[in-house]
mmCIF file of C-alpha atoms and ligand atoms in Angstrom:
data_model
loop_
_atom_site.group_PDB
_atom_site.id
_atom_site.type_symbol
_atom_site.label_atom_id
_atom_site.label_comp_id
_atom_site.label_asym_id
_atom_site.label_seq_id
_atom_site.Cartn_x
_atom_site.Cartn_y
_atom_site.Cartn_z
ATOM 1 C CA UNK A 13 -215.166 38.900 -6.580
ATOM 2 C CA UNK A 14 -215.590 36.558 -3.637
ATOM 3 C CA UNK A 15 -217.421 36.993 -0.340
ATOM 4 C CA UNK A 16 -216.399 34.820 2.592
ATOM 5 C CA UNK A 17 -218.679 34.531 5.601
ATOM 6 C CA UNK A 18 -216.557 33.912 8.672
ATOM 7 C CA UNK A 19 -216.695 33.872 12.447
ATOM 8 C CA UNK A 20 -214.857 37.217 12.429
ATOM 9 C CA UNK A 21 -217.119 38.930 9.862
ATOM 10 C CA UNK A 22 -217.514 39.173 6.102
ATOM 11 C CA UNK A 23 -214.410 39.242 3.934
ATOM 12 C CA UNK A 24 -214.419 40.534 0.362
ATOM 13 C CA UNK A 25 -211.695 39.335 -2.023
ATOM 14 C CA UNK A 26 -211.062 41.371 -5.156
ATOM 15 C CA UNK A 27 -207.967 41.126 -7.375
ATOM 16 C CA UNK A 28 -206.015 39.414 -4.579
ATOM 17 C CA UNK A 29 -206.793 42.244 -2.116
ATOM 18 C CA UNK A 30 -208.998 41.707 0.950
ATOM 19 C CA UNK A 31 -211.500 44.017 2.640
ATOM 20 C CA UNK A 32 -213.795 43.670 5.659
ATOM 21 C CA UNK A 33 -217.412 44.506 4.858
ATOM 22 C CA UNK A 34 -219.235 45.692 7.926
ATOM 23 C CA UNK A 35 -222.827 44.920 6.937
ATOM 24 C CA UNK A 36 -225.243 42.134 7.868
ATOM 25 C CA UNK A 37 -224.997 39.277 5.335
ATOM 26 C CA UNK A 38 -228.663 39.313 4.315
ATOM 27 C CA UNK A 39 -228.698 43.055 3.610
ATOM 28 C CA UNK A 40 -225.337 43.001 1.854
ATOM 29 C CA UNK A 41 -226.101 40.242 -0.635
ATOM 30 C CA UNK A 42 -229.753 40.859 -1.412
ATOM 31 C CA UNK A 43 -229.496 43.575 -4.075
ATOM 32 C CA UNK A 44 -229.417 44.001 -7.822
ATOM 33 C CA UNK A 45 -225.921 44.666 -9.202
ATOM 34 C CA UNK A 46 -224.223 43.088 -6.191
ATOM 35 C CA UNK A 47 -220.948 43.038 -8.129
ATOM 36 C CA UNK A 48 -221.113 46.810 -8.745
ATOM 37 C CA UNK A 49 -221.956 47.453 -5.098
ATOM 38 C CA UNK A 50 -218.984 45.364 -3.915
ATOM 39 C CA UNK A 51 -216.691 47.133 -6.411
ATOM 40 C CA UNK A 52 -217.703 50.462 -4.867
ATOM 41 C CA UNK A 53 -216.922 49.023 -1.405
ATOM 42 C CA UNK A 54 -213.317 48.302 -2.430
ATOM 43 C CA UNK A 55 -212.848 52.050 -3.063
ATOM 44 C CA UNK A 56 -214.184 53.186 0.299
ATOM 45 C CA UNK A 57 -212.983 50.382 2.589
ATOM 46 C CA UNK A 58 -209.464 49.882 3.945
ATOM 47 C CA UNK A 59 -207.566 46.845 2.761
ATOM 48 C CA UNK A 60 -206.691 44.449 5.571
ATOM 49 C CA UNK A 61 -203.233 43.080 6.350
ATOM 50 C CA UNK A 62 -202.026 39.640 5.292
ATOM 51 C CA UNK A 63 -202.155 38.529 8.955
ATOM 52 C CA UNK A 64 -205.777 39.571 9.371
ATOM 53 C CA UNK A 65 -206.686 37.946 6.075
ATOM 54 C CA UNK A 66 -205.113 34.651 7.210
ATOM 55 C CA UNK A 67 -207.098 34.815 10.461
ATOM 56 C CA UNK A 68 -210.327 35.429 8.547
ATOM 57 C CA UNK A 69 -209.716 32.578 6.175
ATOM 58 C CA UNK A 70 -208.398 30.048 8.695
ATOM 59 C CA UNK A 71 -210.188 26.843 7.801
ATOM 60 C CA UNK A 72 -212.054 26.569 11.076
ATOM 61 C CA UNK A 73 -213.311 30.151 10.797
ATOM 62 C CA UNK A 74 -215.139 29.900 7.466
ATOM 63 C CA UNK A 75 -218.917 29.659 7.690
ATOM 64 C CA UNK A 76 -221.276 28.685 4.868
ATOM 65 C CA UNK A 77 -222.048 31.747 2.691
ATOM 66 C CA UNK A 78 -225.636 31.932 3.877
ATOM 67 C CA UNK A 79 -227.813 34.011 6.188
ATOM 68 C CA UNK A 80 -231.567 33.468 6.301
ATOM 69 C CA UNK A 81 -231.885 32.143 2.740
ATOM 70 C CA UNK A 82 -233.701 28.882 2.018
ATOM 71 C CA UNK A 83 -231.810 26.302 -0.039
ATOM 72 C CA UNK A 84 -233.677 24.662 -2.938
ATOM 73 C CA UNK A 85 -232.462 22.110 -5.443
ATOM 74 C CA UNK A 86 -233.173 21.094 -9.013
ATOM 75 C CA UNK A 87 -233.141 17.400 -9.929
ATOM 76 C CA UNK A 88 -232.438 15.290 -12.984
ATOM 77 C CA UNK A 89 -230.905 18.149 -14.936
ATOM 78 C CA UNK A 90 -227.983 16.043 -16.204
ATOM 79 C CA UNK A 91 -228.173 12.703 -18.063
ATOM 80 C CA UNK A 92 -225.877 11.133 -15.454
ATOM 81 C CA UNK A 93 -228.441 11.838 -12.726
ATOM 82 C CA UNK A 94 -231.350 10.574 -14.819
ATOM 83 C CA UNK A 95 -229.574 7.317 -15.702
ATOM 84 C CA UNK A 96 -228.381 6.584 -12.150
ATOM 85 C CA UNK A 97 -231.851 7.181 -10.711
ATOM 86 C CA UNK A 98 -233.554 5.053 -13.344
ATOM 87 C CA UNK A 99 -231.184 2.241 -12.443
ATOM 88 C CA UNK A 100 -231.664 2.516 -8.657
ATOM 89 C CA UNK A 101 -235.476 2.602 -8.931
ATOM 90 C CA UNK A 102 -235.855 -0.110 -11.606
ATOM 91 C CA UNK A 103 -237.339 -2.734 -9.299
ATOM 92 C CA UNK A 104 -239.963 -0.349 -7.857
ATOM 93 C CA UNK A 105 -241.376 0.648 -11.225
ATOM 94 C CA UNK A 106 -240.528 4.315 -10.625
ATOM 95 C CA UNK A 107 -237.781 4.513 -13.254
ATOM 96 C CA UNK A 108 -240.004 6.208 -15.825
ATOM 97 C CA UNK A 109 -240.599 9.157 -13.440
ATOM 98 C CA UNK A 110 -237.012 10.260 -13.930
ATOM 99 C CA UNK A 111 -237.096 9.767 -17.664
ATOM 100 C CA UNK A 112 -240.272 11.836 -17.907
ATOM 101 C CA UNK A 113 -239.068 14.685 -15.701
ATOM 102 C CA UNK A 114 -235.809 14.941 -17.643
ATOM 103 C CA UNK A 115 -237.819 15.601 -20.818
ATOM 104 C CA UNK A 116 -240.715 17.545 -19.278
ATOM 105 C CA UNK A 117 -241.195 21.270 -19.648
ATOM 106 C CA UNK A 118 -241.516 21.756 -15.864
ATOM 107 C CA UNK A 119 -238.258 20.989 -14.021
ATOM 108 C CA UNK A 120 -238.012 19.023 -10.795
ATOM 109 C CA UNK A 121 -237.465 21.501 -7.946
ATOM 110 C CA UNK A 122 -237.464 20.554 -4.289
ATOM 111 C CA UNK A 123 -236.845 22.171 -0.932
ATOM 112 C CA UNK A 124 -233.436 21.116 0.361
ATOM 113 C CA UNK A 125 -232.464 22.916 3.566
ATOM 114 C CA UNK A 126 -233.041 25.576 6.170
ATOM 115 C CA UNK A 127 -229.805 27.520 6.784
ATOM 116 C CA UNK A 128 -229.365 25.726 10.138
ATOM 117 C CA UNK A 129 -228.921 22.388 8.322
ATOM 118 C CA UNK A 130 -226.201 23.705 5.994
ATOM 119 C CA UNK A 131 -222.500 22.995 6.591
ATOM 120 C CA UNK A 132 -219.639 25.138 5.355
ATOM 121 C CA UNK A 133 -216.127 24.482 4.084
ATOM 122 C CA UNK A 134 -214.187 21.991 6.263
ATOM 123 C CA UNK A 135 -217.267 21.184 8.348
ATOM 124 C CA UNK A 136 -218.887 17.745 8.539
ATOM 125 C CA UNK A 137 -221.786 16.599 6.392
ATOM 126 C CA UNK A 138 -223.800 13.616 7.576
ATOM 127 C CA UNK A 139 -224.990 10.319 6.147
ATOM 128 C CA UNK A 140 -228.180 8.819 7.590
ATOM 129 C CA UNK A 141 -227.844 5.807 9.877
ATOM 130 C CA UNK A 142 -230.976 4.222 8.364
ATOM 131 C CA UNK A 143 -229.531 4.402 4.845
ATOM 132 C CA UNK A 144 -227.227 1.800 3.301
ATOM 133 C CA UNK A 145 -226.273 3.712 0.126
ATOM 134 C CA UNK A 146 -225.123 7.316 0.365
ATOM 135 C CA UNK A 147 -223.498 9.709 -2.071
ATOM 136 C CA UNK A 148 -222.467 13.341 -2.318
ATOM 137 C CA UNK A 149 -223.897 15.340 -5.212
ATOM 138 C CA UNK A 150 -221.628 18.122 -6.522
ATOM 139 C CA UNK A 151 -223.785 20.982 -7.757
ATOM 140 C CA UNK A 152 -223.146 24.456 -9.070
ATOM 141 C CA UNK A 153 -225.409 26.561 -6.855
ATOM 142 C CA UNK A 154 -227.027 29.866 -7.777
ATOM 143 C CA UNK A 155 -227.549 32.750 -5.393
ATOM 144 C CA UNK A 156 -230.720 34.512 -6.545
ATOM 145 C CA UNK A 157 -231.828 37.785 -4.958
ATOM 146 C CA UNK A 158 -235.392 38.587 -3.869
ATOM 147 C CA UNK A 159 -236.128 40.110 -7.307
ATOM 148 C CA UNK A 160 -235.356 36.756 -8.947
ATOM 149 C CA UNK A 161 -232.012 37.867 -10.399
ATOM 150 C CA UNK A 162 -228.936 35.633 -10.209
ATOM 151 C CA UNK A 163 -226.193 37.568 -8.407
ATOM 152 C CA UNK A 164 -223.599 34.904 -7.698
ATOM 153 C CA UNK A 165 -222.603 31.265 -7.452
ATOM 154 C CA UNK A 166 -221.274 28.872 -4.885
ATOM 155 C CA UNK A 167 -220.432 25.180 -4.646
ATOM 156 C CA UNK A 168 -223.126 22.896 -3.267
ATOM 157 C CA UNK A 169 -223.120 19.333 -1.981
ATOM 158 C CA UNK A 170 -226.632 17.828 -2.081
ATOM 159 C CA UNK A 171 -226.019 14.792 0.164
ATOM 160 C CA UNK A 172 -228.379 11.995 -0.819
ATOM 161 C CA UNK A 173 -229.496 8.552 0.274
ATOM 162 C CA UNK A 174 -229.804 6.381 -2.827
ATOM 163 C CA UNK A 175 -231.234 3.432 -0.878
ATOM 164 C CA UNK A 176 -234.126 5.484 0.531
ATOM 165 C CA UNK A 177 -234.948 7.286 -2.737
ATOM 166 C CA UNK A 178 -234.505 3.989 -4.634
ATOM 167 C CA UNK A 179 -236.899 2.154 -2.315
ATOM 168 C CA UNK A 180 -239.729 4.549 -3.118
ATOM 169 C CA UNK A 181 -239.578 7.866 -4.976
ATOM 170 C CA UNK A 182 -242.073 9.304 -2.451
ATOM 171 C CA UNK A 183 -239.344 9.013 0.179
ATOM 172 C CA UNK A 184 -237.364 11.766 -1.615
ATOM 173 C CA UNK A 185 -237.665 14.269 1.281
ATOM 174 C CA UNK A 186 -236.163 11.704 3.675
ATOM 175 C CA UNK A 187 -233.402 10.877 1.198
ATOM 176 C CA UNK A 188 -232.537 14.546 0.899
ATOM 177 C CA UNK A 189 -233.452 16.470 4.051
ATOM 178 C CA UNK A 190 -231.833 15.712 7.397
ATOM 179 C CA UNK A 191 -229.224 17.324 9.663
ATOM 180 C CA UNK A 192 -226.143 18.480 7.735
ATOM 181 C CA UNK A 193 -227.377 17.046 4.454
ATOM 182 C CA UNK A 194 -226.229 20.123 2.530
ATOM 183 C CA UNK A 195 -222.976 22.003 2.240
ATOM 184 C CA UNK A 196 -222.272 25.358 0.600
ATOM 185 C CA UNK A 197 -219.000 27.189 0.180
ATOM 186 C CA UNK A 198 -216.245 28.094 0.476
ATOM 187 C CA UNK A 199 -217.383 31.535 -0.724
ATOM 188 C CA UNK A 200 -220.055 33.356 -2.685
ATOM 189 C CA UNK A 201 -218.557 34.101 -6.111
ATOM 190 C CA UNK A 202 -220.148 37.327 -7.324
ATOM 191 C CA UNK A 203 -220.235 38.086 -11.044
ATOM 192 C CA UNK A 204 -222.775 40.021 -13.063
ATOM 193 C CA UNK A 205 -222.218 37.967 -16.242
ATOM 194 C CA UNK A 206 -223.678 34.439 -16.357
ATOM 195 C CA UNK A 207 -221.062 31.840 -15.469
ATOM 196 C CA UNK A 208 -219.501 30.186 -18.549
ATOM 197 C CA UNK A 209 -220.947 26.836 -19.649
ATOM 198 C CA UNK A 210 -217.300 25.771 -20.064
ATOM 199 C CA UNK A 211 -216.922 25.897 -16.273
ATOM 200 C CA UNK A 212 -215.491 22.605 -14.980
ATOM 201 C CA UNK A 213 -216.800 20.665 -11.980
ATOM 202 C CA UNK A 214 -214.610 18.048 -10.337
ATOM 203 C CA UNK A 215 -215.210 15.742 -7.393
ATOM 204 C CA UNK A 216 -212.679 13.664 -5.470
ATOM 205 C CA UNK A 217 -213.592 11.365 -2.566
ATOM 206 C CA UNK A 218 -210.668 10.357 -0.342
ATOM 207 C CA UNK A 219 -210.722 7.342 1.956
ATOM 208 C CA UNK A 220 -207.588 7.549 4.101
ATOM 209 C CA UNK A 221 -204.716 7.871 1.632
ATOM 210 C CA UNK A 222 -206.705 6.378 -1.246
ATOM 211 C CA UNK A 223 -208.719 8.244 -3.880
ATOM 212 C CA UNK A 224 -211.956 6.247 -3.755
ATOM 213 C CA UNK A 225 -213.533 8.311 -6.552
ATOM 214 C CA UNK A 226 -212.513 11.042 -8.984
ATOM 215 C CA UNK A 227 -214.380 12.489 -11.950
ATOM 216 C CA UNK A 228 -214.833 15.715 -13.851
ATOM 217 C CA UNK A 229 -217.375 17.289 -16.172
ATOM 218 C CA UNK A 230 -218.516 20.652 -17.490
ATOM 219 C CA UNK A 231 -221.592 22.746 -16.763
ATOM 220 C CA UNK A 232 -222.344 22.587 -20.511
ATOM 221 C CA UNK A 233 -223.747 19.057 -19.949
ATOM 222 C CA UNK A 234 -226.807 20.528 -18.165
ATOM 223 C CA UNK A 235 -230.170 20.101 -19.902
ATOM 224 C CA UNK A 236 -231.814 23.315 -18.654
ATOM 225 C CA UNK A 237 -230.877 26.982 -18.394
ATOM 226 C CA UNK A 238 -230.391 28.677 -15.034
ATOM 227 C CA UNK A 239 -232.972 31.318 -16.015
ATOM 228 C CA UNK A 240 -235.538 28.594 -16.626
ATOM 229 C CA UNK A 241 -234.895 26.988 -13.206
ATOM 230 C CA UNK A 242 -235.070 30.390 -11.523
ATOM 231 C CA UNK A 243 -238.291 31.324 -13.300
ATOM 232 C CA UNK A 244 -240.055 28.159 -12.116
ATOM 233 C CA UNK A 245 -238.767 28.551 -8.550
ATOM 234 C CA UNK A 246 -239.917 32.153 -8.293
ATOM 235 C CA UNK A 247 -243.223 31.619 -10.091
ATOM 236 C CA UNK A 248 -245.194 30.999 -6.870
ATOM 237 C CA UNK A 249 -242.660 31.557 -4.059
ATOM 238 C CA UNK A 250 -241.359 34.804 -2.555
ATOM 239 C CA UNK A 251 -237.883 34.853 -1.061
ATOM 240 C CA UNK A 252 -237.516 38.059 0.985
ATOM 241 C CA UNK A 253 -233.776 37.419 1.545
ATOM 242 C CA UNK A 254 -233.125 35.757 -1.813
ATOM 243 C CA UNK A 255 -232.368 32.038 -1.971
ATOM 244 C CA UNK A 256 -229.875 29.392 -3.064
ATOM 245 C CA UNK A 257 -230.689 26.938 -5.834
ATOM 246 C CA UNK A 258 -228.539 23.840 -6.346
ATOM 247 C CA UNK A 259 -228.715 23.080 -10.061
ATOM 248 C CA UNK A 260 -228.501 19.274 -10.023
ATOM 249 C CA UNK A 261 -225.768 16.710 -9.869
ATOM 250 C CA UNK A 262 -223.530 16.191 -12.876
ATOM 251 C CA UNK A 263 -221.404 13.397 -11.367
ATOM 252 C CA UNK A 264 -222.547 10.111 -9.816
ATOM 253 C CA UNK A 265 -220.164 7.480 -8.410
ATOM 254 C CA UNK A 266 -220.711 3.945 -9.738
ATOM 255 C CA UNK A 267 -223.488 1.882 -8.168
ATOM 256 C CA UNK A 268 -221.133 -0.152 -5.963
ATOM 257 C CA UNK A 269 -219.939 2.990 -4.177
ATOM 258 C CA UNK A 270 -221.296 4.243 -0.873
ATOM 259 C CA UNK A 271 -219.827 6.852 1.458
ATOM 260 C CA UNK A 272 -218.286 5.838 4.775
ATOM 261 C CA UNK A 273 -217.647 7.847 7.910
ATOM 262 C CA UNK A 274 -214.419 9.898 7.685
ATOM 263 C CA UNK A 275 -214.392 9.945 3.877
ATOM 264 C CA UNK A 276 -213.411 13.390 2.632
ATOM 265 C CA UNK A 277 -215.382 14.911 -0.248
ATOM 266 C CA UNK A 278 -213.713 17.634 -2.322
ATOM 267 C CA UNK A 279 -215.792 19.484 -4.901
ATOM 268 C CA UNK A 280 -214.028 22.029 -7.111
ATOM 269 C CA UNK A 281 -215.676 24.437 -9.539
ATOM 270 C CA UNK A 282 -213.596 26.678 -11.810
ATOM 271 C CA UNK A 283 -213.551 30.284 -10.634
ATOM 272 C CA UNK A 284 -215.148 29.521 -7.264
ATOM 273 C CA UNK A 285 -212.722 27.224 -5.429
ATOM 274 C CA UNK A 286 -212.928 23.920 -3.555
ATOM 275 C CA UNK A 287 -215.483 22.869 -0.957
ATOM 276 C CA UNK A 288 -214.161 20.171 1.383
ATOM 277 C CA UNK A 289 -216.334 18.190 3.805
ATOM 278 C CA UNK A 290 -215.719 15.152 5.975
ATOM 279 C CA UNK A 291 -218.439 12.538 6.309
ATOM 280 C CA UNK A 292 -219.930 11.959 9.750
ATOM 281 C CA UNK A 293 -223.154 10.786 11.367
ATOM 282 C CA UNK A 294 -225.434 12.677 13.693
ATOM 283 C CA UNK A 295 -224.464 11.741 17.262
ATOM 284 C CA UNK A 296 -227.796 13.007 18.618
ATOM 285 C CA UNK A 297 -230.053 10.569 16.808
ATOM 286 C CA UNK A 298 -230.605 6.891 17.429
ATOM 287 C CA UNK A 299 -231.504 4.383 14.733
ATOM 288 C CA UNK A 300 -235.249 3.774 14.757
HETATM 289 O O1 DO4 B 6 -234.999 13.204 -8.346
HETATM 290 C C1 DO4 B 6 -234.378 13.227 -7.342
HETATM 291 C C2 DO4 B 6 -233.286 14.157 -6.988
HETATM 292 C C3 DO4 B 6 -232.387 14.493 -8.127
HETATM 293 C C4 DO4 B 6 -231.180 15.274 -7.731
HETATM 294 O O2 DO4 B 6 -230.960 15.645 -6.593
HETATM 295 C C5 DO4 B 6 -230.205 15.632 -8.771
HETATM 296 O O3 DO4 B 6 -230.371 15.278 -9.946
HETATM 297 O O4 DO4 B 6 -229.222 16.295 -8.425
HETATM 298 MG MG1 MG B 7 -229.033 16.741 -6.368
#
């Protein structure tokens, strides 16, 4: 089952049929057995017409699948992320931090975004003007309700500055948190069973007509379980509306690659769909 948040309301997709759900996002999604609740909705709600469905899902109408939830992220959960970060921080002596956190019992978890900084499908994400090395990070993202139970999944893009993080690991918040540094979408995929570890994640970066990057991997490459990440996140934080947790990047472009304005990033995850974002810069801010 998929929930789309759109300018015209919330759309529920179930077995290729579409329904409008007339409830506020935060109340609708924050419950145990969300899948069962949505299944009951399909029995009591009228199906909408193909025309209405097209209007709801028009690219410019889709919003990120988020209300008042905070977005958090896990780091260094895949070998690819550990190795890339060790390489970028070699000269600063911080490389061993990544090695140690990969093997440690406690995972790396960090605050990523307020909902206002999150872009949706077909919206822009930004690169920082004071950063010379920027990458998207494709991440399977959990939706966890206020009771700490995973209720669904979405696709996340944890935009990152490798030059700022590489200069000094203490600059991580600046490498990670700025306007439109996160994207979620295109929908919230609601399933009661844990998502299969065989789920594939693919990222393509297009520069004009050229594919500047393409790679694929599986969720099975992750070092940690989603329950473990959730348990640590909820151990000392309350999330009254639930929260989103990006589970770490599994794909990293080679070290000579940096994003440019107008690049298009496509992240696909089996069962969920494809999140597409164009790279831009924040017009409101001047270089310091
Ligand atoms: O340690 C810094 C951030 C790691 C991260 O964002 C990731 O592995 O996805
Ligand atoms: Mg990340």
